[in-house]
JSON list of C-alpha atoms in Angstrom, two decimals:
[
{"chain": "A", "resi": 1325, "resn": "UNK", "atom": "CA", "xyz": [127.20, -2.04, 16.17]},
{"chain": "A", "resi": 1326, "resn": "UNK", "atom": "CA", "xyz": [127.91, 0.42, 19.00]},
{"chain": "A", "resi": 1327, "resn": "UNK", "atom": "CA", "xyz": [128.26, 4.03, 17.96]},
{"chain": "A", "resi": 1328, "resn": "UNK", "atom": "CA", "xyz": [131.65, 4.37, 19.71]},
{"chain": "A", "resi": 1329, "resn": "UNK", "atom": "CA", "xyz": [134.03, 1.51, 20.39]},
{"chain": "A", "resi": 1330, "resn": "UNK", "atom": "CA", "xyz": [137.00, 3.65, 21.50]},
{"chain": "A", "resi": 1331, "resn": "UNK", "atom": "CA", "xyz": [136.86, 6.72, 23.74]},
{"chain": "A", "resi": 1332, "resn": "UNK", "atom": "CA", "xyz": [139.73, 9.04, 24.61]},
{"chain": "A", "resi": 1333, "resn": "UNK", "atom": "CA", "xyz": [139.17, 11.22, 27.69]},
{"chain": "A", "resi": 1334, "resn": "UNK", "atom": "CA", "xyz": [140.89, 14.39, 28.76]},
{"chain": "A", "resi": 1335, "resn": "UNK", "atom": "CA", "xyz": [141.64, 14.49, 32.51]},
{"chain": "A", "resi": 1336, "resn": "UNK", "atom": "CA", "xyz": [141.51, 18.01, 34.01]},
{"chain": "A", "resi": 1337, "resn": "UNK", "atom": "CA", "xyz": [138.04, 19.50, 33.68]},
{"chain": "A", "resi": 1338, "resn": "UNK", "atom": "CA", "xyz": [136.64, 16.32, 32.13]},
{"chain": "A", "resi": 1339, "resn": "UNK", "atom": "CA", "xyz": [137.16, 13.53, 34.66]},
{"chain": "A", "resi": 1340, "resn": "UNK", "atom": "CA", "xyz": [138.37, 15.65, 37.58]},
{"chain": "A", "resi": 1341, "resn": "UNK", "atom": "CA", "xyz": [138.01, 19.18, 38.88]},
{"chain": "A", "resi": 1342, "resn": "UNK", "atom": "CA", "xyz": [141.66, 19.98, 39.70]},
{"chain": "A", "resi": 1343, "resn": "UNK", "atom": "CA", "xyz": [141.07, 23.63, 40.64]},
{"chain": "A", "resi": 1344, "resn": "UNK", "atom": "CA", "xyz": [142.66, 23.54, 44.10]},
{"chain": "A", "resi": 1345, "resn": "UNK", "atom": "CA", "xyz": [145.89, 21.80, 43.19]},
{"chain": "A", "resi": 1346, "resn": "UNK", "atom": "CA", "xyz": [146.51, 23.60, 39.91]},
{"chain": "A", "resi": 1347, "resn": "UNK", "atom": "CA", "xyz": [145.71, 27.16, 41.03]},
{"chain": "A", "resi": 1348, "resn": "UNK", "atom": "CA", "xyz": [147.80, 26.86, 44.22]},
{"chain": "A", "resi": 1349, "resn": "UNK", "atom": "CA", "xyz": [150.73, 25.38, 42.29]},
{"chain": "A", "resi": 1350, "resn": "UNK", "atom": "CA", "xyz": [150.56, 28.17, 39.70]},
{"chain": "A", "resi": 1351, "resn": "UNK", "atom": "CA", "xyz": [150.35, 30.79, 42.47]},
{"chain": "A", "resi": 1352, "resn": "UNK", "atom": "CA", "xyz": [153.47, 29.31, 44.07]},
{"chain": "A", "resi": 1353, "resn": "UNK", "atom": "CA", "xyz": [155.36, 29.62, 40.77]},
{"chain": "A", "resi": 1354, "resn": "UNK", "atom": "CA", "xyz": [154.14, 33.15, 40.09]},
{"chain": "A", "resi": 1355, "resn": "UNK", "atom": "CA", "xyz": [155.00, 34.24, 43.64]},
{"chain": "A", "resi": 1356, "resn": "UNK", "atom": "CA", "xyz": [158.53, 32.95, 43.11]},
{"chain": "A", "resi": 1357, "resn": "UNK", "atom": "CA", "xyz": [158.82, 35.01, 39.92]},
{"chain": "A", "resi": 1358, "resn": "UNK", "atom": "CA", "xyz": [157.21, 38.06, 41.59]},
{"chain": "A", "resi": 1359, "resn": "UNK", "atom": "CA", "xyz": [154.34, 38.07, 39.12]},
{"chain": "A", "resi": 1360, "resn": "UNK", "atom": "CA", "xyz": [151.05, 39.30, 40.54]},
{"chain": "A", "resi": 1361, "resn": "UNK", "atom": "CA", "xyz": [147.58, 37.78, 40.07]},
{"chain": "A", "resi": 1362, "resn": "UNK", "atom": "CA", "xyz": [144.18, 39.01, 41.30]},
{"chain": "A", "resi": 1363, "resn": "UNK", "atom": "CA", "xyz": [143.07, 35.80, 43.02]},
{"chain": "A", "resi": 1364, "resn": "UNK", "atom": "CA", "xyz": [143.42, 32.03, 42.94]},
{"chain": "A", "resi": 1365, "resn": "UNK", "atom": "CA", "xyz": [140.20, 31.91, 40.89]},
{"chain": "A", "resi": 1366, "resn": "UNK", "atom": "CA", "xyz": [141.87, 34.03, 38.21]},
{"chain": "A", "resi": 1367, "resn": "UNK", "atom": "CA", "xyz": [144.36, 31.20, 37.71]},
{"chain": "A", "resi": 1368, "resn": "UNK", "atom": "CA", "xyz": [141.68, 28.78, 36.51]},
{"chain": "A", "resi": 1369, "resn": "UNK", "atom": "CA", "xyz": [142.86, 29.72, 32.99]},
{"chain": "A", "resi": 1370, "resn": "UNK", "atom": "CA", "xyz": [145.69, 27.25, 33.64]},
{"chain": "A", "resi": 1371, "resn": "UNK", "atom": "CA", "xyz": [143.22, 24.35, 33.75]},
{"chain": "A", "resi": 1372, "resn": "UNK", "atom": "CA", "xyz": [143.26, 22.71, 30.33]},
{"chain": "A", "resi": 1373, "resn": "UNK", "atom": "CA", "xyz": [146.10, 24.19, 28.28]},
{"chain": "A", "resi": 1374, "resn": "UNK", "atom": "CA", "xyz": [149.62, 22.73, 28.23]},
{"chain": "A", "resi": 1375, "resn": "UNK", "atom": "CA", "xyz": [151.48, 24.21, 31.20]},
{"chain": "A", "resi": 1376, "resn": "UNK", "atom": "CA", "xyz": [154.24, 26.00, 29.30]},
{"chain": "A", "resi": 1377, "resn": "UNK", "atom": "CA", "xyz": [151.71, 27.49, 26.89]},
{"chain": "A", "resi": 1378, "resn": "UNK", "atom": "CA", "xyz": [149.57, 28.70, 29.79]},
{"chain": "A", "resi": 1379, "resn": "UNK", "atom": "CA", "xyz": [152.49, 30.40, 31.54]},
{"chain": "A", "resi": 1380, "resn": "UNK", "atom": "CA", "xyz": [153.46, 32.17, 28.31]},
{"chain": "A", "resi": 1381, "resn": "UNK", "atom": "CA", "xyz": [149.87, 33.32, 27.78]},
{"chain": "A", "resi": 1382, "resn": "UNK", "atom": "CA", "xyz": [149.82, 34.68, 31.34]},
{"chain": "A", "resi": 1383, "resn": "UNK", "atom": "CA", "xyz": [152.83, 36.88, 30.64]},
{"chain": "A", "resi": 1384, "resn": "UNK", "atom": "CA", "xyz": [155.73, 34.83, 31.96]},
{"chain": "A", "resi": 1385, "resn": "UNK", "atom": "CA", "xyz": [158.77, 35.57, 29.83]},
{"chain": "A", "resi": 1386, "resn": "UNK", "atom": "CA", "xyz": [160.23, 32.82, 27.68]},
{"chain": "A", "resi": 1387, "resn": "UNK", "atom": "CA", "xyz": [163.47, 32.84, 29.69]},
{"chain": "A", "resi": 1388, "resn": "UNK", "atom": "CA", "xyz": [161.52, 32.14, 32.89]},
{"chain": "A", "resi": 1389, "resn": "UNK", "atom": "CA", "xyz": [159.25, 29.38, 31.58]},
{"chain": "A", "resi": 1390, "resn": "UNK", "atom": "CA", "xyz": [161.36, 26.44, 32.75]},
{"chain": "A", "resi": 1391, "resn": "UNK", "atom": "CA", "xyz": [161.71, 28.01, 36.20]},
{"chain": "A", "resi": 1392, "resn": "UNK", "atom": "CA", "xyz": [157.94, 28.53, 36.36]},
{"chain": "A", "resi": 1393, "resn": "UNK", "atom": "CA", "xyz": [157.29, 24.91, 35.39]},
{"chain": "A", "resi": 1394, "resn": "UNK", "atom": "CA", "xyz": [159.86, 23.65, 37.91]},
{"chain": "A", "resi": 1395, "resn": "UNK", "atom": "CA", "xyz": [158.35, 25.70, 40.74]},
{"chain": "A", "resi": 1396, "resn": "UNK", "atom": "CA", "xyz": [154.83, 24.60, 39.77]},
{"chain": "A", "resi": 1397, "resn": "UNK", "atom": "CA", "xyz": [155.89, 20.96, 39.96]},
{"chain": "A", "resi": 1398, "resn": "UNK", "atom": "CA", "xyz": [157.75, 21.54, 43.21]},
{"chain": "A", "resi": 1399, "resn": "UNK", "atom": "CA", "xyz": [154.53, 22.62, 44.93]},
{"chain": "A", "resi": 1400, "resn": "UNK", "atom": "CA", "xyz": [152.35, 20.17, 42.98]},
{"chain": "A", "resi": 1401, "resn": "UNK", "atom": "CA", "xyz": [154.28, 17.18, 44.30]},
{"chain": "A", "resi": 1402, "resn": "UNK", "atom": "CA", "xyz": [155.64, 18.40, 47.66]},
{"chain": "A", "resi": 1403, "resn": "UNK", "atom": "CA", "xyz": [152.35, 19.87, 48.87]},
{"chain": "A", "resi": 1404, "resn": "UNK", "atom": "CA", "xyz": [150.23, 17.11, 47.31]},
{"chain": "A", "resi": 1405, "resn": "UNK", "atom": "CA", "xyz": [148.61, 19.52, 44.87]},
{"chain": "A", "resi": 1406, "resn": "UNK", "atom": "CA", "xyz": [148.48, 16.55, 42.52]},
{"chain": "A", "resi": 1407, "resn": "UNK", "atom": "CA", "xyz": [145.69, 15.04, 44.64]},
{"chain": "A", "resi": 1408, "resn": "UNK", "atom": "CA", "xyz": [143.94, 18.32, 45.54]},
{"chain": "A", "resi": 1409, "resn": "UNK", "atom": "CA", "xyz": [141.01, 17.59, 43.23]},
{"chain": "A", "resi": 1410, "resn": "UNK", "atom": "CA", "xyz": [137.60, 15.94, 43.02]},
{"chain": "A", "resi": 1411, "resn": "UNK", "atom": "CA", "xyz": [136.30, 13.39, 40.53]},
{"chain": "A", "resi": 1412, "resn": "UNK", "atom": "CA", "xyz": [133.09, 14.64, 38.92]},
{"chain": "A", "resi": 1413, "resn": "UNK", "atom": "CA", "xyz": [130.07, 12.95, 40.44]},
{"chain": "A", "resi": 1414, "resn": "UNK", "atom": "CA", "xyz": [129.02, 9.86, 38.50]},
{"chain": "A", "resi": 1415, "resn": "UNK", "atom": "CA", "xyz": [132.18, 9.64, 36.42]},
{"chain": "A", "resi": 1416, "resn": "UNK", "atom": "CA", "xyz": [133.55, 6.49, 38.04]},
{"chain": "A", "resi": 1417, "resn": "UNK", "atom": "CA", "xyz": [130.21, 4.76, 37.61]},
{"chain": "A", "resi": 1418, "resn": "UNK", "atom": "CA", "xyz": [130.13, 5.80, 33.96]},
{"chain": "A", "resi": 1419, "resn": "UNK", "atom": "CA", "xyz": [133.61, 4.40, 33.34]},
{"chain": "A", "resi": 1420, "resn": "UNK", "atom": "CA", "xyz": [132.53, 1.10, 34.89]},
{"chain": "A", "resi": 1421, "resn": "UNK", "atom": "CA", "xyz": [129.52, 0.92, 32.58]},
{"chain": "A", "resi": 1422, "resn": "UNK", "atom": "CA", "xyz": [131.67, 1.76, 29.55]},
{"chain": "A", "resi": 1423, "resn": "UNK", "atom": "CA", "xyz": [134.10, -0.99, 30.47]},
{"chain": "A", "resi": 1424, "resn": "UNK", "atom": "CA", "xyz": [131.23, -3.44, 30.98]},
{"chain": "A", "resi": 1425, "resn": "UNK", "atom": "CA", "xyz": [130.09, -2.50, 27.46]},
{"chain": "A", "resi": 1426, "resn": "UNK", "atom": "CA", "xyz": [133.55, -3.53, 26.22]},
{"chain": "A", "resi": 1427, "resn": "UNK", "atom": "CA", "xyz": [134.67, -0.05, 25.18]},
{"chain": "A", "resi": 1428, "resn": "UNK", "atom": "CA", "xyz": [138.35, 0.69, 24.71]},
{"chain": "A", "resi": 1429, "resn": "UNK", "atom": "CA", "xyz": [139.08, 3.61, 27.07]},
{"chain": "A", "resi": 1430, "resn": "UNK", "atom": "CA", "xyz": [142.16, 5.81, 26.88]},
{"chain": "A", "resi": 1431, "resn": "UNK", "atom": "CA", "xyz": [143.38, 8.90, 28.69]},
{"chain": "A", "resi": 1432, "resn": "UNK", "atom": "CA", "xyz": [144.78, 11.75, 26.59]},
{"chain": "A", "resi": 1433, "resn": "UNK", "atom": "CA", "xyz": [146.05, 14.55, 28.82]},
{"chain": "A", "resi": 1434, "resn": "UNK", "atom": "CA", "xyz": [148.71, 17.23, 28.54]},
{"chain": "A", "resi": 1435, "resn": "UNK", "atom": "CA", "xyz": [149.53, 16.52, 32.18]},
{"chain": "A", "resi": 1436, "resn": "UNK", "atom": "CA", "xyz": [152.73, 14.57, 32.82]},
{"chain": "A", "resi": 1437, "resn": "UNK", "atom": "CA", "xyz": [151.90, 10.95, 32.09]},
{"chain": "A", "resi": 1438, "resn": "UNK", "atom": "CA", "xyz": [153.23, 9.57, 35.38]},
{"chain": "A", "resi": 1439, "resn": "UNK", "atom": "CA", "xyz": [151.24, 12.19, 37.33]},
{"chain": "A", "resi": 1440, "resn": "UNK", "atom": "CA", "xyz": [148.09, 11.24, 35.43]},
{"chain": "A", "resi": 1441, "resn": "UNK", "atom": "CA", "xyz": [148.57, 7.55, 36.22]},
{"chain": "A", "resi": 1442, "resn": "UNK", "atom": "CA", "xyz": [149.10, 8.38, 39.91]},
{"chain": "A", "resi": 1443, "resn": "UNK", "atom": "CA", "xyz": [145.86, 10.39, 39.97]},
{"chain": "A", "resi": 1444, "resn": "UNK", "atom": "CA", "xyz": [143.84, 7.64, 38.30]},
{"chain": "A", "resi": 1445, "resn": "UNK", "atom": "CA", "xyz": [145.30, 5.07, 40.68]},
{"chain": "A", "resi": 1446, "resn": "UNK", "atom": "CA", "xyz": [144.71, 7.22, 43.78]},
{"chain": "A", "resi": 1447, "resn": "UNK", "atom": "CA", "xyz": [141.04, 7.68, 42.88]},
{"chain": "A", "resi": 1448, "resn": "UNK", "atom": "CA", "xyz": [140.52, 4.02, 41.87]},
{"chain": "A", "resi": 1449, "resn": "UNK", "atom": "CA", "xyz": [140.01, 4.78, 38.17]},
{"chain": "A", "resi": 1450, "resn": "UNK", "atom": "CA", "xyz": [143.15, 3.35, 36.57]},
{"chain": "A", "resi": 1451, "resn": "UNK", "atom": "CA", "xyz": [141.62, -0.11, 36.08]},
{"chain": "A", "resi": 1452, "resn": "UNK", "atom": "CA", "xyz": [139.16, 1.28, 33.55]},
{"chain": "A", "resi": 1453, "resn": "UNK", "atom": "CA", "xyz": [141.84, 2.58, 31.18]},
{"chain": "A", "resi": 1454, "resn": "UNK", "atom": "CA", "xyz": [143.46, 0.55, 28.44]},
{"chain": "A", "resi": 1455, "resn": "UNK", "atom": "CA", "xyz": [146.14, 3.18, 27.88]},
{"chain": "A", "resi": 1456, "resn": "UNK", "atom": "CA", "xyz": [147.32, 6.44, 29.46]},
{"chain": "A", "resi": 1457, "resn": "UNK", "atom": "CA", "xyz": [148.87, 9.06, 27.19]},
{"chain": "A", "resi": 1458, "resn": "UNK", "atom": "CA", "xyz": [150.36, 12.31, 28.43]},
{"chain": "A", "resi": 1459, "resn": "UNK", "atom": "CA", "xyz": [153.37, 14.57, 28.27]},
{"chain": "A", "resi": 1460, "resn": "UNK", "atom": "CA", "xyz": [156.76, 13.76, 29.77]},
{"chain": "A", "resi": 1461, "resn": "UNK", "atom": "CA", "xyz": [158.76, 15.70, 32.35]},
{"chain": "A", "resi": 1462, "resn": "UNK", "atom": "CA", "xyz": [161.19, 16.86, 29.65]},
{"chain": "A", "resi": 1463, "resn": "UNK", "atom": "CA", "xyz": [158.39, 18.47, 27.63]},
{"chain": "A", "resi": 1464, "resn": "UNK", "atom": "CA", "xyz": [157.95, 15.65, 25.12]},
{"chain": "A", "resi": 1465, "resn": "UNK", "atom": "CA", "xyz": [154.38, 15.57, 23.74]},
{"chain": "A", "resi": 1466, "resn": "UNK", "atom": "CA", "xyz": [153.47, 19.00, 25.05]},
{"chain": "A", "resi": 1467, "resn": "UNK", "atom": "CA", "xyz": [150.47, 19.51, 22.73]},
{"chain": "A", "resi": 1468, "resn": "UNK", "atom": "CA", "xyz": [147.13, 17.69, 22.83]},
{"chain": "A", "resi": 1469, "resn": "UNK", "atom": "CA", "xyz": [147.59, 16.77, 19.17]},
{"chain": "A", "resi": 1470, "resn": "UNK", "atom": "CA", "xyz": [150.81, 14.91, 20.02]},
{"chain": "A", "resi": 1471, "resn": "UNK", "atom": "CA", "xyz": [149.25, 13.27, 23.08]},
{"chain": "A", "resi": 1472, "resn": "UNK", "atom": "CA", "xyz": [146.31, 11.93, 21.06]},
{"chain": "A", "resi": 1473, "resn": "UNK", "atom": "CA", "xyz": [148.58, 10.79, 18.22]},
{"chain": "A", "resi": 1474, "resn": "UNK", "atom": "CA", "xyz": [150.74, 8.87, 20.72]},
{"chain": "A", "resi": 1475, "resn": "UNK", "atom": "CA", "xyz": [147.69, 7.13, 22.20]},
{"chain": "A", "resi": 1476, "resn": "UNK", "atom": "CA", "xyz": [146.43, 6.07, 18.79]},
{"chain": "A", "resi": 1477, "resn": "UNK", "atom": "CA", "xyz": [149.87, 4.92, 17.64]},
{"chain": "A", "resi": 1478, "resn": "UNK", "atom": "CA", "xyz": [150.71, 2.95, 20.79]},
{"chain": "A", "resi": 1479, "resn": "UNK", "atom": "CA", "xyz": [147.39, 1.11, 20.79]},
{"chain": "A", "resi": 1480, "resn": "UNK", "atom": "CA", "xyz": [147.22, 0.52, 17.04]},
{"chain": "A", "resi": 1481, "resn": "UNK", "atom": "CA", "xyz": [144.01, 2.53, 16.82]},
{"chain": "A", "resi": 1482, "resn": "UNK", "atom": "CA", "xyz": [143.12, 4.06, 13.47]},
{"chain": "A", "resi": 1483, "resn": "UNK", "atom": "CA", "xyz": [141.06, 7.23, 13.18]},
{"chain": "A", "resi": 1484, "resn": "UNK", "atom": "CA", "xyz": [137.50, 6.09, 12.43]},
{"chain": "A", "resi": 1485, "resn": "UNK", "atom": "CA", "xyz": [133.90, 7.15, 12.99]},
{"chain": "A", "resi": 1486, "resn": "UNK", "atom": "CA", "xyz": [133.66, 4.94, 16.09]},
{"chain": "A", "resi": 1487, "resn": "UNK", "atom": "CA", "xyz": [136.60, 6.66, 17.83]},
{"chain": "A", "resi": 1488, "resn": "UNK", "atom": "CA", "xyz": [135.92, 9.87, 19.78]},
{"chain": "A", "resi": 1489, "resn": "UNK", "atom": "CA", "xyz": [137.76, 12.36, 22.00]},
{"chain": "A", "resi": 1490, "resn": "UNK", "atom": "CA", "xyz": [136.00, 13.83, 25.05]},
{"chain": "A", "resi": 1491, "resn": "UNK", "atom": "CA", "xyz": [137.31, 17.06, 26.56]},
{"chain": "A", "resi": 1492, "resn": "UNK", "atom": "CA", "xyz": [136.43, 20.45, 28.00]},
{"chain": "A", "resi": 1493, "resn": "UNK", "atom": "CA", "xyz": [138.59, 23.00, 26.17]},
{"chain": "A", "resi": 1494, "resn": "UNK", "atom": "CA", "xyz": [139.53, 24.12, 22.67]},
{"chain": "A", "resi": 1495, "resn": "UNK", "atom": "CA", "xyz": [142.81, 22.20, 22.91]},
{"chain": "A", "resi": 1496, "resn": "UNK", "atom": "CA", "xyz": [140.86, 18.94, 22.95]},
{"chain": "A", "resi": 1497, "resn": "UNK", "atom": "CA", "xyz": [138.95, 19.97, 19.83]},
{"chain": "A", "resi": 1498, "resn": "UNK", "atom": "CA", "xyz": [142.10, 21.05, 17.99]},
{"chain": "A", "resi": 1499, "resn": "UNK", "atom": "CA", "xyz": [143.95, 17.87, 19.01]},
{"chain": "A", "resi": 1500, "resn": "UNK", "atom": "CA", "xyz": [141.07, 15.65, 17.92]},
{"chain": "A", "resi": 1501, "resn": "UNK", "atom": "CA", "xyz": [140.66, 17.41, 14.56]},
{"chain": "A", "resi": 1502, "resn": "UNK", "atom": "CA", "xyz": [144.42, 17.22, 13.92]},
{"chain": "A", "resi": 1503, "resn": "UNK", "atom": "CA", "xyz": [144.09, 13.44, 14.33]},
{"chain": "A", "resi": 1504, "resn": "UNK", "atom": "CA", "xyz": [140.88, 13.18, 12.25]},
{"chain": "A", "resi": 1505, "resn": "UNK", "atom": "CA", "xyz": [138.72, 12.24, 15.24]},
{"chain": "A", "resi": 1506, "resn": "UNK", "atom": "CA", "xyz": [135.26, 13.34, 16.27]},
{"chain": "A", "resi": 1507, "resn": "UNK", "atom": "CA", "xyz": [135.14, 15.29, 19.52]},
{"chain": "A", "resi": 1508, "resn": "UNK", "atom": "CA", "xyz": [132.55, 15.80, 22.25]},
{"chain": "A", "resi": 1509, "resn": "UNK", "atom": "CA", "xyz": [132.99, 18.89, 24.44]},
{"chain": "A", "resi": 1510, "resn": "UNK", "atom": "CA", "xyz": [131.61, 18.94, 27.99]},
{"chain": "A", "resi": 1511, "resn": "UNK", "atom": "CA", "xyz": [130.15, 21.97, 29.74]},
{"chain": "A", "resi": 1512, "resn": "UNK", "atom": "CA", "xyz": [129.77, 20.64, 33.29]},
{"chain": "A", "resi": 1513, "resn": "UNK", "atom": "CA", "xyz": [133.22, 21.76, 34.49]},
{"chain": "A", "resi": 1514, "resn": "UNK", "atom": "CA", "xyz": [132.65, 25.37, 33.55]},
{"chain": "A", "resi": 1515, "resn": "UNK", "atom": "CA", "xyz": [136.21, 25.80, 32.29]},
{"chain": "A", "resi": 1516, "resn": "UNK", "atom": "CA", "xyz": [135.26, 25.71, 28.62]},
{"chain": "A", "resi": 1517, "resn": "UNK", "atom": "CA", "xyz": [132.30, 27.63, 27.21]},
{"chain": "A", "resi": 1518, "resn": "UNK", "atom": "CA", "xyz": [129.70, 26.92, 24.56]},
{"chain": "A", "resi": 1519, "resn": "UNK", "atom": "CA", "xyz": [131.12, 29.86, 22.61]},
{"chain": "A", "resi": 1520, "resn": "UNK", "atom": "CA", "xyz": [134.62, 28.37, 22.71]},
{"chain": "A", "resi": 1521, "resn": "UNK", "atom": "CA", "xyz": [133.30, 25.01, 21.53]},
{"chain": "A", "resi": 1522, "resn": "UNK", "atom": "CA", "xyz": [131.29, 26.49, 18.68]},
{"chain": "A", "resi": 1523, "resn": "UNK", "atom": "CA", "xyz": [134.17, 28.71, 17.57]},
{"chain": "A", "resi": 1524, "resn": "UNK", "atom": "CA", "xyz": [136.44, 25.68, 17.25]},
{"chain": "A", "resi": 1525, "resn": "UNK", "atom": "CA", "xyz": [133.72, 23.58, 15.60]},
{"chain": "A", "resi": 1526, "resn": "UNK", "atom": "CA", "xyz": [133.29, 20.75, 18.06]},
{"chain": "A", "resi": 1527, "resn": "UNK", "atom": "CA", "xyz": [131.08, 17.89, 16.88]},
{"chain": "A", "resi": 1528, "resn": "UNK", "atom": "CA", "xyz": [128.97, 17.57, 20.04]},
{"chain": "A", "resi": 1529, "resn": "UNK", "atom": "CA", "xyz": [128.30, 19.64, 23.15]},
{"chain": "A", "resi": 1530, "resn": "UNK", "atom": "CA", "xyz": [127.40, 17.71, 26.31]},
{"chain": "A", "resi": 1531, "resn": "UNK", "atom": "CA", "xyz": [125.81, 19.33, 29.36]},
{"chain": "A", "resi": 1532, "resn": "UNK", "atom": "CA", "xyz": [126.21, 16.80, 32.21]},
{"chain": "A", "resi": 1533, "resn": "UNK", "atom": "CA", "xyz": [128.04, 13.60, 33.15]},
{"chain": "A", "resi": 1534, "resn": "UNK", "atom": "CA", "xyz": [124.73, 11.74, 32.86]},
{"chain": "A", "resi": 1535, "resn": "UNK", "atom": "CA", "xyz": [124.24, 13.17, 29.36]},
{"chain": "A", "resi": 1536, "resn": "UNK", "atom": "CA", "xyz": [127.75, 12.05, 28.47]},
{"chain": "A", "resi": 1537, "resn": "UNK", "atom": "CA", "xyz": [127.06, 8.52, 29.70]},
{"chain": "A", "resi": 1538, "resn": "UNK", "atom": "CA", "xyz": [123.89, 8.32, 27.65]},
{"chain": "A", "resi": 1539, "resn": "UNK", "atom": "CA", "xyz": [125.68, 9.70, 24.61]},
{"chain": "A", "resi": 1540, "resn": "UNK", "atom": "CA", "xyz": [128.57, 7.23, 24.79]},
{"chain": "A", "resi": 1541, "resn": "UNK", "atom": "CA", "xyz": [126.50, 4.14, 25.61]},
{"chain": "A", "resi": 1542, "resn": "UNK", "atom": "CA", "xyz": [123.53, 4.60, 23.27]}
]
């Protein structure tokens, strides 16, 4: 029997490097609120966490959070920030091999679900996914724990040793553990660190996309 029959993937920092689109969209929102930032690179902290949580952590006041989110989305869609990203090299090929091996593949992202579907479709990846789980525009399912729970519930998937979450930040580990899943944390994006993964007690640390493919298929 295969080690893993069902795999849930995070999107940002796991399948794609969304640095350009996310940092420019955040900068647009912060500029509107007259909140300074050292550089676009300093806004990489927004890659991974739920958006509202990330704005709060950056110092945006609670009363301004909805405005920040609205301005972020305004740029993200109007200026095509949604597609200002790259798919990590070899990831599409890996998904094809996983599908050929009859794995159930799901997306579990804190990004708005419709945005996530549009990204997967744009980059010819949607056909590999059995289900896409994400947040909603109104803030429903804002945490990774809720996103994973929704994916499992909607697909009738029970937590089991052959079900695993793959992500690149602590939120993926926390969400997986809250749903009694194993979790593999990837280092190749550079957004999450080995220290972060160890602190939050991930089950596996994966260095490269090729390592991830070998891990999931063998």
